[in-house]
Short mmCIF file of C-alpha atoms in Angstrom, two decimals:
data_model
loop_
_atom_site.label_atom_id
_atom_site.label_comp_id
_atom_site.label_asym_id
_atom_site.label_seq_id
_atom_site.Cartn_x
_atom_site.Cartn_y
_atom_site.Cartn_z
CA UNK A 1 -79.64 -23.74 -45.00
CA UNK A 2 -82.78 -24.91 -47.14
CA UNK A 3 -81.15 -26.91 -49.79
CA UNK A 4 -79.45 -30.39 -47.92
CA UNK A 5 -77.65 -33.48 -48.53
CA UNK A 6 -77.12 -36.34 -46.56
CA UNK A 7 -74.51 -39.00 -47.02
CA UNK A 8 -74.42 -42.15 -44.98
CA UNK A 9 -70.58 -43.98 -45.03
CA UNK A 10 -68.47 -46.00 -42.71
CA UNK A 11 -65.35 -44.23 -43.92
CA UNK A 12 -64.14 -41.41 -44.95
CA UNK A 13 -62.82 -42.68 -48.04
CA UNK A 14 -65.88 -43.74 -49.64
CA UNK A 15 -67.01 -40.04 -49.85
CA UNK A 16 -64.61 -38.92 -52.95
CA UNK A 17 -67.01 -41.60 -55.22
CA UNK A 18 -70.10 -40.93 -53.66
CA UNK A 19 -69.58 -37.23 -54.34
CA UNK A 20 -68.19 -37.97 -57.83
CA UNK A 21 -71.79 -40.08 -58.18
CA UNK A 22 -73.64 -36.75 -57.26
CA UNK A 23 -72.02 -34.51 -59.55
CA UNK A 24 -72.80 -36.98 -62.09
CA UNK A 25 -76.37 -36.83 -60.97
CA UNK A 26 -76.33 -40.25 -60.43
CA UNK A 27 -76.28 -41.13 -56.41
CA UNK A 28 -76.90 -43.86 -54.91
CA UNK A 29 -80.10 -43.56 -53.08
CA UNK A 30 -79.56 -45.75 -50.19
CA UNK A 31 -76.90 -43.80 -48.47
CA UNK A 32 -77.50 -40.08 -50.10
CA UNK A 33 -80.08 -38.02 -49.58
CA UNK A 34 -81.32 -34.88 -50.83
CA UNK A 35 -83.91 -32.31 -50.14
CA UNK A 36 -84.83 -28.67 -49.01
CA UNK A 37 -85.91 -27.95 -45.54
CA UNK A 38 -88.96 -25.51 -46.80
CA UNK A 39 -90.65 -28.39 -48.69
CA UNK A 40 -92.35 -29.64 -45.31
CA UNK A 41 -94.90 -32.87 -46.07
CA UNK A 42 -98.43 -32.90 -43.34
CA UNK A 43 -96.58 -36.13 -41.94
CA UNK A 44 -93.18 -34.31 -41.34
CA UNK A 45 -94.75 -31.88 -39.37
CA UNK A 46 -96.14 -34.42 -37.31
CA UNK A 47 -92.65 -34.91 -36.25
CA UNK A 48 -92.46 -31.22 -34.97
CA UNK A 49 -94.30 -32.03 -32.28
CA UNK A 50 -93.22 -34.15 -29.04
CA UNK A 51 -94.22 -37.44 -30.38
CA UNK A 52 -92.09 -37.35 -32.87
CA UNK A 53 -88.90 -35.48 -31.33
CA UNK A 54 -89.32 -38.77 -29.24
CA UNK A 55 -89.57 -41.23 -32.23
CA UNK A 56 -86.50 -39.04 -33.74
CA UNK A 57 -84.62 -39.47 -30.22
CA UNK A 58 -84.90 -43.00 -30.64
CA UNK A 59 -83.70 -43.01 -33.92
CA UNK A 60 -80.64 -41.48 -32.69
CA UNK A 61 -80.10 -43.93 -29.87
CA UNK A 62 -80.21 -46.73 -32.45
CA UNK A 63 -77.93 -45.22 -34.75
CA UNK A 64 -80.66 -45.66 -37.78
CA UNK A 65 -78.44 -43.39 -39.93
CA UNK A 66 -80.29 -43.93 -43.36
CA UNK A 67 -83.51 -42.91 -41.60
CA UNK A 68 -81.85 -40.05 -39.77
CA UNK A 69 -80.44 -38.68 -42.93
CA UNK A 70 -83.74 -38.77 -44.82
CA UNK A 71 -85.56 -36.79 -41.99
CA UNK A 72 -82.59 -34.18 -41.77
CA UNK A 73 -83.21 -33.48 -45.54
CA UNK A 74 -86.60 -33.07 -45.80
CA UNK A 75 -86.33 -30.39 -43.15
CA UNK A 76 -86.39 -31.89 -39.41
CA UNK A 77 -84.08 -30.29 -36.86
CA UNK A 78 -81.34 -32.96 -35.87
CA UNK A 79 -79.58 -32.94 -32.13
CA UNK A 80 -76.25 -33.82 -33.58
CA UNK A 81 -74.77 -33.65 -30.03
CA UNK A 82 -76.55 -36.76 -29.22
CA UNK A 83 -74.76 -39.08 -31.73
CA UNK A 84 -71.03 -38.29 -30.48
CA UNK A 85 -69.62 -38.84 -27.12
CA UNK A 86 -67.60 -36.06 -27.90
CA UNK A 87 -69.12 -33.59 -30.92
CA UNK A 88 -67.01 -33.70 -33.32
CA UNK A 89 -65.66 -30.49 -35.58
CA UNK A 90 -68.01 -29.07 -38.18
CA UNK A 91 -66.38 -28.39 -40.89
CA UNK A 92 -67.16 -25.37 -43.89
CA UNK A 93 -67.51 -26.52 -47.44
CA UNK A 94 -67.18 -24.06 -50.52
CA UNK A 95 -71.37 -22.81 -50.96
CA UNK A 96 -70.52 -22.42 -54.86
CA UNK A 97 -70.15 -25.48 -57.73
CA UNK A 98 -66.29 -26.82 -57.92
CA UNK A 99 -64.53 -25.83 -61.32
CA UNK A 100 -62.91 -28.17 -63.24
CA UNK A 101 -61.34 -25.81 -65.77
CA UNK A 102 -57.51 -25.33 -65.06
CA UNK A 103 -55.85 -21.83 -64.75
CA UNK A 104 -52.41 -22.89 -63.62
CA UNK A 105 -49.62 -21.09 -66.06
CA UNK A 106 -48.26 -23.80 -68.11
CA UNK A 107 -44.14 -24.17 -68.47
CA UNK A 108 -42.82 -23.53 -71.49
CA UNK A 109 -41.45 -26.80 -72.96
CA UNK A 110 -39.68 -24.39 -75.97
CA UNK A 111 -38.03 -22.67 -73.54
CA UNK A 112 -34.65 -23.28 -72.02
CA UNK A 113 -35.18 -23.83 -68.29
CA UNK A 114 -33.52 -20.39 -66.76
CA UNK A 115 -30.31 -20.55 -64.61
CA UNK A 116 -30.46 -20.06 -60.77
CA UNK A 117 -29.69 -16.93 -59.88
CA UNK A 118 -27.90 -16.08 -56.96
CA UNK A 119 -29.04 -13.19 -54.36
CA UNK A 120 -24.93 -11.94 -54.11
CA UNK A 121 -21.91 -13.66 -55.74
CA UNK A 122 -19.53 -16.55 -53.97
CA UNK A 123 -17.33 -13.88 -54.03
CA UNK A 124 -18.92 -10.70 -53.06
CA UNK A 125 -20.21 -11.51 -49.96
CA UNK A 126 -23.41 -8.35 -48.77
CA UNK A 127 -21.32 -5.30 -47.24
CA UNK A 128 -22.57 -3.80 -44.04
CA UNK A 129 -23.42 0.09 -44.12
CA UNK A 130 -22.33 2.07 -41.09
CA UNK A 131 -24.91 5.31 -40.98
CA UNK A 132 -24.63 7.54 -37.99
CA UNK A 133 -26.29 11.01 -37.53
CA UNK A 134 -24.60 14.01 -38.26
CA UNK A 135 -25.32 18.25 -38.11
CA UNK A 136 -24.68 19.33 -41.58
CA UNK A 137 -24.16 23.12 -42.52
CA UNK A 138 -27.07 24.00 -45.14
CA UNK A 139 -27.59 27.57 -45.34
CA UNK A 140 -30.90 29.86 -46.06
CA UNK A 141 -31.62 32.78 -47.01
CA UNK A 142 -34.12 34.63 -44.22
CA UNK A 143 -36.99 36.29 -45.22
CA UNK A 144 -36.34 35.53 -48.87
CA UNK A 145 -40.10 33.91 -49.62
CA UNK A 146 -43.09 36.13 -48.68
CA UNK A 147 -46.02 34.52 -46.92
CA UNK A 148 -48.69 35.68 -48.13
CA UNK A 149 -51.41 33.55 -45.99
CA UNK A 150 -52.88 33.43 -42.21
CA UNK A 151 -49.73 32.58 -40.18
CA UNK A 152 -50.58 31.28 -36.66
CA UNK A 153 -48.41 31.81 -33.97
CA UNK A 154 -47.95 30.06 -30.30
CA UNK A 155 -46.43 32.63 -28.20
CA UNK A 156 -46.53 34.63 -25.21
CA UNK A 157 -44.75 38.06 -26.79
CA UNK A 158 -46.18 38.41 -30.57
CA UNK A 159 -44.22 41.86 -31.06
CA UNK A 160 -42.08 40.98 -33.29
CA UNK A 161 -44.56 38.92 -35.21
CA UNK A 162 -46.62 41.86 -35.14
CA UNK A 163 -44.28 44.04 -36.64
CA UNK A 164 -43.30 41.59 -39.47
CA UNK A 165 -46.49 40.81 -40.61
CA UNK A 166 -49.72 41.76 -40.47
CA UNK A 167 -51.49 38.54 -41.54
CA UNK A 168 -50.38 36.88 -38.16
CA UNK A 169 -52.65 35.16 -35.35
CA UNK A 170 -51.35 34.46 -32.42
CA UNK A 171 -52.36 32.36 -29.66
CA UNK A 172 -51.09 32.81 -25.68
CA UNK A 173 -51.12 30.23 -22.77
CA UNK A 174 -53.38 30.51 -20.30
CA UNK A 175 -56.13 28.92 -17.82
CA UNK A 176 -59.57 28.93 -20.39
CA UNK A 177 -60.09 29.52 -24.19
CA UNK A 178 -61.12 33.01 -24.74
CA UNK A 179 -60.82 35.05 -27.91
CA UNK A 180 -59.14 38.37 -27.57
CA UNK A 181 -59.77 39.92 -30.61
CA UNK A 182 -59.72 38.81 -34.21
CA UNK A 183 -56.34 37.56 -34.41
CA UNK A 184 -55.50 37.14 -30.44
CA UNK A 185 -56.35 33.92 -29.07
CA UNK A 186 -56.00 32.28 -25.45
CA UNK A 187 -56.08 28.38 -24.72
CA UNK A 188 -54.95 26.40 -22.29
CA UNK A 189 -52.01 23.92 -22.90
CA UNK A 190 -52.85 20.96 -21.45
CA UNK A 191 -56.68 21.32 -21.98
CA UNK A 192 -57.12 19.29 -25.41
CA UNK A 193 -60.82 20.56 -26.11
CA UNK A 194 -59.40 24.11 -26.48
CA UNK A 195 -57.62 23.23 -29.35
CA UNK A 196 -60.41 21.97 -31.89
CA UNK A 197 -62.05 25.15 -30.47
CA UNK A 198 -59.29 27.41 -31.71
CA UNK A 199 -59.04 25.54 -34.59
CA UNK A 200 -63.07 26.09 -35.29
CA UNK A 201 -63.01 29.95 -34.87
CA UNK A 202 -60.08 30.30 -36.95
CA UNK A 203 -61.60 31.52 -40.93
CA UNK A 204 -59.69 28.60 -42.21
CA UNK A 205 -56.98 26.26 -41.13
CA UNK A 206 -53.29 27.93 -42.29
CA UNK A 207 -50.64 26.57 -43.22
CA UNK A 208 -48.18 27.67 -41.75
CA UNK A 209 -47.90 26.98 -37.51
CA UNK A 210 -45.25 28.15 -35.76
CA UNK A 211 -44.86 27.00 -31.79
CA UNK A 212 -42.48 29.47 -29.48
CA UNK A 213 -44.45 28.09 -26.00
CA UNK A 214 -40.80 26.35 -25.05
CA UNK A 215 -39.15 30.27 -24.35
CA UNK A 216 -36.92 29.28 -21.66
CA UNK A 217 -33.97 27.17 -20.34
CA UNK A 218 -34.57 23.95 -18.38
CA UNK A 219 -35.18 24.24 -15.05
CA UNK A 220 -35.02 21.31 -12.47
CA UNK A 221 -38.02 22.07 -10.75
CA UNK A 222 -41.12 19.88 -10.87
CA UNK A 223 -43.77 21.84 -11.05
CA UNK A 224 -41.89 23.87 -13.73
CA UNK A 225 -40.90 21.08 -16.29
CA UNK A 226 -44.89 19.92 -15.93
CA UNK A 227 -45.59 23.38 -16.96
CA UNK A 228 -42.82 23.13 -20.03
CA UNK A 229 -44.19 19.69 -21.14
CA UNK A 230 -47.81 21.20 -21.43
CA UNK A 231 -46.65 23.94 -23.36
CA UNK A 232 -44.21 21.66 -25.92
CA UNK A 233 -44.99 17.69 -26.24
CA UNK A 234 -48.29 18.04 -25.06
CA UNK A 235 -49.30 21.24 -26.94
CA UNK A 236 -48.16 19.98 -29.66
CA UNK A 237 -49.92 16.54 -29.39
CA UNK A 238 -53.27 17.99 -28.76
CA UNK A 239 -52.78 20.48 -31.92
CA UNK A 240 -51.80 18.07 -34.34
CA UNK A 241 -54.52 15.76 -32.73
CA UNK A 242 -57.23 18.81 -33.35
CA UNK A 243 -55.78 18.87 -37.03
CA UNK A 244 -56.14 15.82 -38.33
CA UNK A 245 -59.63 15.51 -36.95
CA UNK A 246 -60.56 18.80 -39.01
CA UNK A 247 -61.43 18.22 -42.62
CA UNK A 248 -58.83 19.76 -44.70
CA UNK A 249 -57.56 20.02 -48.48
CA UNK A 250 -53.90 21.64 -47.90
CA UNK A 251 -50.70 20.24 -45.78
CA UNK A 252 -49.61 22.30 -42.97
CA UNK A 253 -46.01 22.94 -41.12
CA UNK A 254 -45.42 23.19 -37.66
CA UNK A 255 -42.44 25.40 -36.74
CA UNK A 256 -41.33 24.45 -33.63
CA UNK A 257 -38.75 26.71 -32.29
CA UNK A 258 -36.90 26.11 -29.14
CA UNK A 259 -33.70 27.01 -27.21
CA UNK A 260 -31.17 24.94 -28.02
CA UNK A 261 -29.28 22.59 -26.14
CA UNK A 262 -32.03 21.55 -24.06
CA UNK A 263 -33.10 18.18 -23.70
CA UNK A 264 -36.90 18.53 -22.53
CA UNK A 265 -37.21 20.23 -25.70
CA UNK A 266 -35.39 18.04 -27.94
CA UNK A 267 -37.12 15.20 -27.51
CA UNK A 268 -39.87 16.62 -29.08
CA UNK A 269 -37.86 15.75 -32.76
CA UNK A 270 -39.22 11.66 -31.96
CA UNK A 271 -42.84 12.89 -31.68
CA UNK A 272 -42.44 14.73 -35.41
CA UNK A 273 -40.20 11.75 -36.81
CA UNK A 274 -43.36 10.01 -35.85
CA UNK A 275 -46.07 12.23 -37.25
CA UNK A 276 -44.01 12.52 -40.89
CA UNK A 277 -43.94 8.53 -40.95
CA UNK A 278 -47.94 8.32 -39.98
CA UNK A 279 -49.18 11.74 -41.57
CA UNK A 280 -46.97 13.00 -44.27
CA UNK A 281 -49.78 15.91 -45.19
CA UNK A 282 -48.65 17.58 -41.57
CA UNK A 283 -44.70 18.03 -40.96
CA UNK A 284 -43.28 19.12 -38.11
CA UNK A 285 -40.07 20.29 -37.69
CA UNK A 286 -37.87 20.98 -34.83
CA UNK A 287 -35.54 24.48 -35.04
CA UNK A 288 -33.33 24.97 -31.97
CA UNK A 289 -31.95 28.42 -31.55
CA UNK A 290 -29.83 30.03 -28.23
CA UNK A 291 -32.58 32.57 -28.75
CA UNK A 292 -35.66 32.15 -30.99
CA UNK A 293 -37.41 35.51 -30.36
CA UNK A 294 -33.65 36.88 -31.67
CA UNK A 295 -34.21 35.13 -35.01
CA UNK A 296 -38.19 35.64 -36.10
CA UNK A 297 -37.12 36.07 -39.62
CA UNK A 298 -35.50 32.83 -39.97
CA UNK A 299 -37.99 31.20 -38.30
CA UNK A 300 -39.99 32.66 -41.09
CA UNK A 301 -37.62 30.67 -43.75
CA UNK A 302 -37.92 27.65 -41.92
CA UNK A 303 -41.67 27.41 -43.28
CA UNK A 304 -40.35 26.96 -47.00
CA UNK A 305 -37.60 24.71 -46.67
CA UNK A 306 -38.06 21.00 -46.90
CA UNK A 307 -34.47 19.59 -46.01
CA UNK A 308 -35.10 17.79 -42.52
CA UNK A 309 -37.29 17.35 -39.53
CA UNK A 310 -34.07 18.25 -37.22
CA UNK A 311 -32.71 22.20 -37.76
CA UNK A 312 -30.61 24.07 -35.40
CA UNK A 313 -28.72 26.98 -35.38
CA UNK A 314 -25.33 27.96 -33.91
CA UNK A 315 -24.29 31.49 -34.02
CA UNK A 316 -26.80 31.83 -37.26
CA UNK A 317 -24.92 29.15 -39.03
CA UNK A 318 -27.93 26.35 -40.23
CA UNK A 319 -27.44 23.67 -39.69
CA UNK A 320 -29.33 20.24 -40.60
CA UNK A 321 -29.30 16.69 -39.00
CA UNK A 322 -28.39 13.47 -41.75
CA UNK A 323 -27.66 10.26 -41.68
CA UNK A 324 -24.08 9.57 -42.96
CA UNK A 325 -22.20 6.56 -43.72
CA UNK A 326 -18.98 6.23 -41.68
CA UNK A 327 -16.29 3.38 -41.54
CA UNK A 328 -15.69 2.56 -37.71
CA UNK A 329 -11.67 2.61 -37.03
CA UNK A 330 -12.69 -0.90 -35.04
CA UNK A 331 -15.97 -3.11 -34.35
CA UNK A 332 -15.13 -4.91 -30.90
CA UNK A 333 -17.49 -6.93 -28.83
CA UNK A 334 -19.49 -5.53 -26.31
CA UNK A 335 -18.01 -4.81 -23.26
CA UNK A 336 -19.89 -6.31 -19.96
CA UNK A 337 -19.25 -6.23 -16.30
CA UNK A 338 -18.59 -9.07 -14.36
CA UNK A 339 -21.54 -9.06 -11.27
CA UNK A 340 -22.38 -6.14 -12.81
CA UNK A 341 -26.50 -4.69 -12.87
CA UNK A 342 -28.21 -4.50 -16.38
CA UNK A 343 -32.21 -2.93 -16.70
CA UNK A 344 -33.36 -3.57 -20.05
CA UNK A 345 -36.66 -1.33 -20.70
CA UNK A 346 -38.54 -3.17 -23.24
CA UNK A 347 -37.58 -6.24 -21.61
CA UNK A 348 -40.71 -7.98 -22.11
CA UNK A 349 -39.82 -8.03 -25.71
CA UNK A 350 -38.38 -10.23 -28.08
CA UNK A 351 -35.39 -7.91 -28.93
CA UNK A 352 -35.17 -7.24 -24.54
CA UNK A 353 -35.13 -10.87 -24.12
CA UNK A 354 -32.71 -11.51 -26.74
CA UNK A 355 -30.32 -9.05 -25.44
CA UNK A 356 -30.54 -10.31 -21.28
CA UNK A 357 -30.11 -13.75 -22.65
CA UNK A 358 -26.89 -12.50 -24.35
CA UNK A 359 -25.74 -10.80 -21.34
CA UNK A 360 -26.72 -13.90 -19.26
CA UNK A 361 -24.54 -16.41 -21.32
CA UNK A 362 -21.59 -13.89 -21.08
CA UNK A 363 -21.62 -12.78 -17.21
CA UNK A 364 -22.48 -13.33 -13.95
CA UNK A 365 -24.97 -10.71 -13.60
CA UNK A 366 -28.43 -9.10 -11.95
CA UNK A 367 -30.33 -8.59 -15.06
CA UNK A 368 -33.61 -6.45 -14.60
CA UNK A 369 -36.34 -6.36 -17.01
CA UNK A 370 -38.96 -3.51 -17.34
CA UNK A 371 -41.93 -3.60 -19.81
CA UNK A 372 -45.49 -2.91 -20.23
CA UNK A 373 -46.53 -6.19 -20.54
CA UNK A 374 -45.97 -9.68 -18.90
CA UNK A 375 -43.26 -11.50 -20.69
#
């Protein structure tokens, strides 16, 4: 800082007058100081050099404030350090002129002074809501709205696809990316650098994505659901990943189609509850089916109805999932087991701590807590 000022008290309560004094332009000499540090006189250069670091060290032992000020102003480097046992804190002041003009609302003396007003009546204490989730019938009509642009399909048999329409690309799992032919594609899964690759070689990025990679029932084998993760969460991860790195102007929706009744594969409607609340220009929606190759022309429909994230179908009845209020028949309190065993994932948290502390003041029991973190 070039321009400086320098005040010399023995407690902080003299400074309000002295700084009143300087605003007024009229300090007191004696104990404020002011200067800039470029305006460097022949004999306070002199100090610069180790002479007169010496003489200013000494200055400093003796506690010649005044002096010390003066020096500091007129642009000599002070070791502050050396004054304090311990340094004390530096403290920020505002770099601009203080304001006196007031901008605080005034009250309205004409005004009567306005009643208190209360968030709910005495008398009508706040309600609680029961919601709870619900499949509710909502029917389509298939095939009813034409698609007209570049539809691209994740499947291994594109027949029927093929046969509907003829403005369909299609992309099958396999071990490298490779282009087949102008609307036949090949990527790998759970390789994520295939999928900005497809993405690049497609003529432009369509709006409409439909996934039918999950063709098959679960199947308690490890090396198999490894293989059916790649093709759903992690397929779909990497795409929508690829997607909203790509510059775009239009929002797209991702069909996912899967057999129904399947757990592995319905987990996959958290990841697009998700991706709606962080990227509403991309929606993905889940559509179980007991066969989804059976019912290409619905999953056609899907791509033009906007009722919900969760669809599934049950002998070609629609069906969507809502939250809907309900009254509970009775609210009792939580049942625990005496010397029972309780593992509370998230436990780390505040809500997981909150709940083993519950537990703890209501039974004797072994309470395990798992988290990602230390508590």
């Amino acid at each position: 800082m070039d321009e400086r000022l320098a005040v010399v008290v023995s407690k902080i309560d003299e400074l309000p007058e002295i700084f009143r004094q300087y605003q007024q332009n009229s300090p007191n000499e004696t104990i404020a100081f002011t200067g800039n540090a470029k305006n460097k006189s022949s004999s306070e250069l002199i100090i610069d050099e180790e002479e007169g670091k010496q003489f200013i060290d000494n200055l400093i032992q003796k506690r010649k404030l005044n002096k010390i000020g003066m020096f500091w102003v007129s642009g000599i480097e002070i070791d502050w350090q050396l004054l304090y046992d311990t340094p004390p804190k530096r403290i920020a002041l505002p770099t601009y002129p203080f304001e006196k003009k007031r901008y605080w609302i005034q009250k309205d003396q004409t005004r009567p002074a306005s009643k208190s007003v209360q968030a709910f009546p005495i008398d009508e204490p706040p309600q609680l809501l029961y919601l709870e989730t619900k499949w509710i019938e909502k029917p389509i009509e298939p095939g009813k709205n034409p698609i007209d642009n570049q539809i691209l399909v994740f499947c291994n048999h594109s027949d029927r696809f093929d046969k509907m329409r003829s403005n369909v690309v299609t992309v099958h799992s396999g071990e490298n990316f490779e282009q087949l032919s102008e609307t036949k594609y090949c990527i790998c899964p759970d390789n994520a650098s295939d999928y900005p690759k497809l993405i690049e070689n497609l003529d432009h990025i369509p709006e409409f994505i439909i996934h039918l990679w999950s063709d098959h029932p679960f199947e308690p084998d490890n090396k198999i659901v490894r293989n059916d993760i790649s093709k759903s969460l992690i397929s779909l991860f990497y795409l929508t990943q690829a997607l909203l790195n790509k510059k775009r102007s239009n929002n797209i929706r991702i069909i996912y189609a899967y057999p129904s009744n399947q757990p592995l594969y319905e987990a996959i409607s958290g990841f697009a509850r998700t991706l709606s609340q962080e990227n509403s220009d991309i929606q993905l929606k889940t559509v179980g089916f007991k066969n989804p190759y059976e019912m290409t022309a619905h999953i056609l429909s899907e791509c033009f109805v906007n009722d919900g994230l969760e669809i599934q179908y049950d002998d070609k009845i629609r069906q969507v999932k809502q939250l809907q209020p309900f009254e509970p028949s009775s609210i009792s309190e939580l049942s625990l087991k005496e010397n029972g065993v309780y593992l509370i994932t998230g436990g780390s948290g505040k809500l997981g701590q909150t709940i083993a502390k519950y537990i703890a003041e209501k039974v004797q029991s072994t309470i395990v807590l798992c988290g990602r973190k230390n508590p």
